[in-house]
């Protein structure tokens, strides 16, 4: 009975707060002469703060048009904005900036949803050794990471040298499908020097070329390495979950002036790989069995950073030179 009463009170409070919110919006419109969308666009700076407020306003609206606007096709965004302006009785000639601001926000919102679909499609596609394109990508990964060392055969223990678990990497892609391979190849190709350095450090952490003085200062004589490719697939899983949960909205809405794309996601993966490598060195784990602890601590740090609406995971390497900070 107590449980039922508690639920009843919670439901009543929900509808009461919703009613009060609608009343407040009505009063604000009468006082300012502007609807909520106008107030957000005119009073909030561009980027995640504005786009996330617009997204919440549209999603929670009682209007079906506004609710569905966050999931329209990109080609229909311009027409959708015209319909919203008409519904809200806003003259586009008097308020030209509103249409431009709404378009930018909707491009980001719809683009984020489409990006999740694109990433999910790659994740669900298994690696197929009979697919020439898949095989070519895998061989390219080896060439980018080990340019001076020929691969003796497709099935080879050499794959362990770049962090795979056995003589055939295809079995390691089961969790993340092609997405893991796409990300690893992107990192190895677009930022070859950094990727090769991280690989080298993962194999020989005591001989790392990163901050030798700092290593001596911290007495990292017990530093241990990790499997580069396996960690890359694991960080792909982290990036995927950050994307699907919506945590990466802050980052993408701040760095992508329009729709975030697969390239933005891959650049974010590169950043996470780079930062995890530094974090692993800082944590100086006793052995590889501490990987899950270190990864979880790293995940919490990234999530905390992304809770700041002004946050952009500021990439600082070649793969991210195309990003535009709004």
PDB file of N, CA and C in Angstrom, residues 9-23:
ATOM      1  N   UNK A   9       1.833   9.606  -5.530  1.00  0.00           N
ATOM      2  CA  UNK A   9       2.340  10.947  -5.232  1.00  0.00           C
ATOM      3  C   UNK A   9       3.317  11.399  -6.311  1.00  0.00           C
ATOM      4  N   UNK A  10       4.199  10.492  -6.760  1.00  0.00           N
ATOM      5  CA  UNK A  10       5.173  10.823  -7.794  1.00  0.00           C
ATOM      6  C   UNK A  10       4.490  11.185  -9.107  1.00  0.00           C
ATOM      7  N   UNK A  11       3.459  10.434  -9.468  1.00  0.00           N
ATOM      8  CA  UNK A  11       2.707  10.728 -10.688  1.00  0.00           C
ATOM      9  C   UNK A  11       2.022  12.084 -10.586  1.00  0.00           C
ATOM     10  N   UNK A  12       1.416  12.349  -9.428  1.00  0.00           N
ATOM     11  CA  UNK A  12       0.742  13.640  -9.224  1.00  0.00           C
ATOM     12  C   UNK A  12       1.730  14.795  -9.305  1.00  0.00           C
ATOM     13  N   UNK A  13       2.909  14.610  -8.699  1.00  0.00           N
ATOM     14  CA  UNK A  13       3.930  15.651  -8.742  1.00  0.00           C
ATOM     15  C   UNK A  13       4.411  15.899 -10.166  1.00  0.00           C
ATOM     16  N   UNK A  14       4.526  14.813 -10.940  1.00  0.00           N
ATOM     17  CA  UNK A  14       4.971  14.948 -12.328  1.00  0.00           C
ATOM     18  C   UNK A  14       4.004  15.815 -13.126  1.00  0.00           C
ATOM     19  N   UNK A  15       2.729  15.486 -13.056  1.00  0.00           N
ATOM     20  CA  UNK A  15       1.737  16.249 -13.820  1.00  0.00           C
ATOM     21  C   UNK A  15       1.579  17.669 -13.285  1.00  0.00           C
ATOM     22  N   UNK A  16       1.759  17.834 -11.963  1.00  0.00           N
ATOM     23  CA  UNK A  16       1.661  19.159 -11.363  1.00  0.00           C
ATOM     24  C   UNK A  16       2.801  20.048 -11.872  1.00  0.00           C
ATOM     25  N   UNK A  17       4.021  19.483 -11.865  1.00  0.00           N
ATOM     26  CA  UNK A  17       5.183  20.242 -12.350  1.00  0.00           C
ATOM     27  C   UNK A  17       5.056  20.552 -13.837  1.00  0.00           C
ATOM     28  N   UNK A  18       4.527  19.583 -14.584  1.00  0.00           N
ATOM     29  CA  UNK A  18       4.336  19.797 -16.019  1.00  0.00           C
ATOM     30  C   UNK A  18       3.335  20.915 -16.265  1.00  0.00           C
ATOM     31  N   UNK A  19       2.265  20.946 -15.454  1.00  0.00           N
ATOM     32  CA  UNK A  19       1.261  21.995 -15.578  1.00  0.00           C
ATOM     33  C   UNK A  19       1.860  23.352 -15.240  1.00  0.00           C
ATOM     34  N   UNK A  20       2.647  23.392 -14.150  1.00  0.00           N
ATOM     35  CA  UNK A  20       3.282  24.652 -13.757  1.00  0.00           C
ATOM     36  C   UNK A  20       4.241  25.149 -14.839  1.00  0.00           C
ATOM     37  N   UNK A  21       4.985  24.200 -15.462  1.00  0.00           N
ATOM     38  CA  UNK A  21       5.935  24.576 -16.510  1.00  0.00           C
ATOM     39  C   UNK A  21       5.215  25.179 -17.706  1.00  0.00           C
ATOM     40  N   UNK A  22       4.089  24.591 -18.074  1.00  0.00           N
ATOM     41  CA  UNK A  22       3.331  25.129 -19.208  1.00  0.00           C
ATOM     42  C   UNK A  22       2.768  26.513 -18.869  1.00  0.00           C
ATOM     43  N   UNK A  23       2.354  26.680 -17.628  1.00  0.00           N
ATOM     44  CA  UNK A  23       1.854  27.991 -17.207  1.00  0.00           C
ATOM     45  C   UNK A  23       2.966  29.025 -17.257  1.00  0.00           C
TER      46      UNK A  23
END
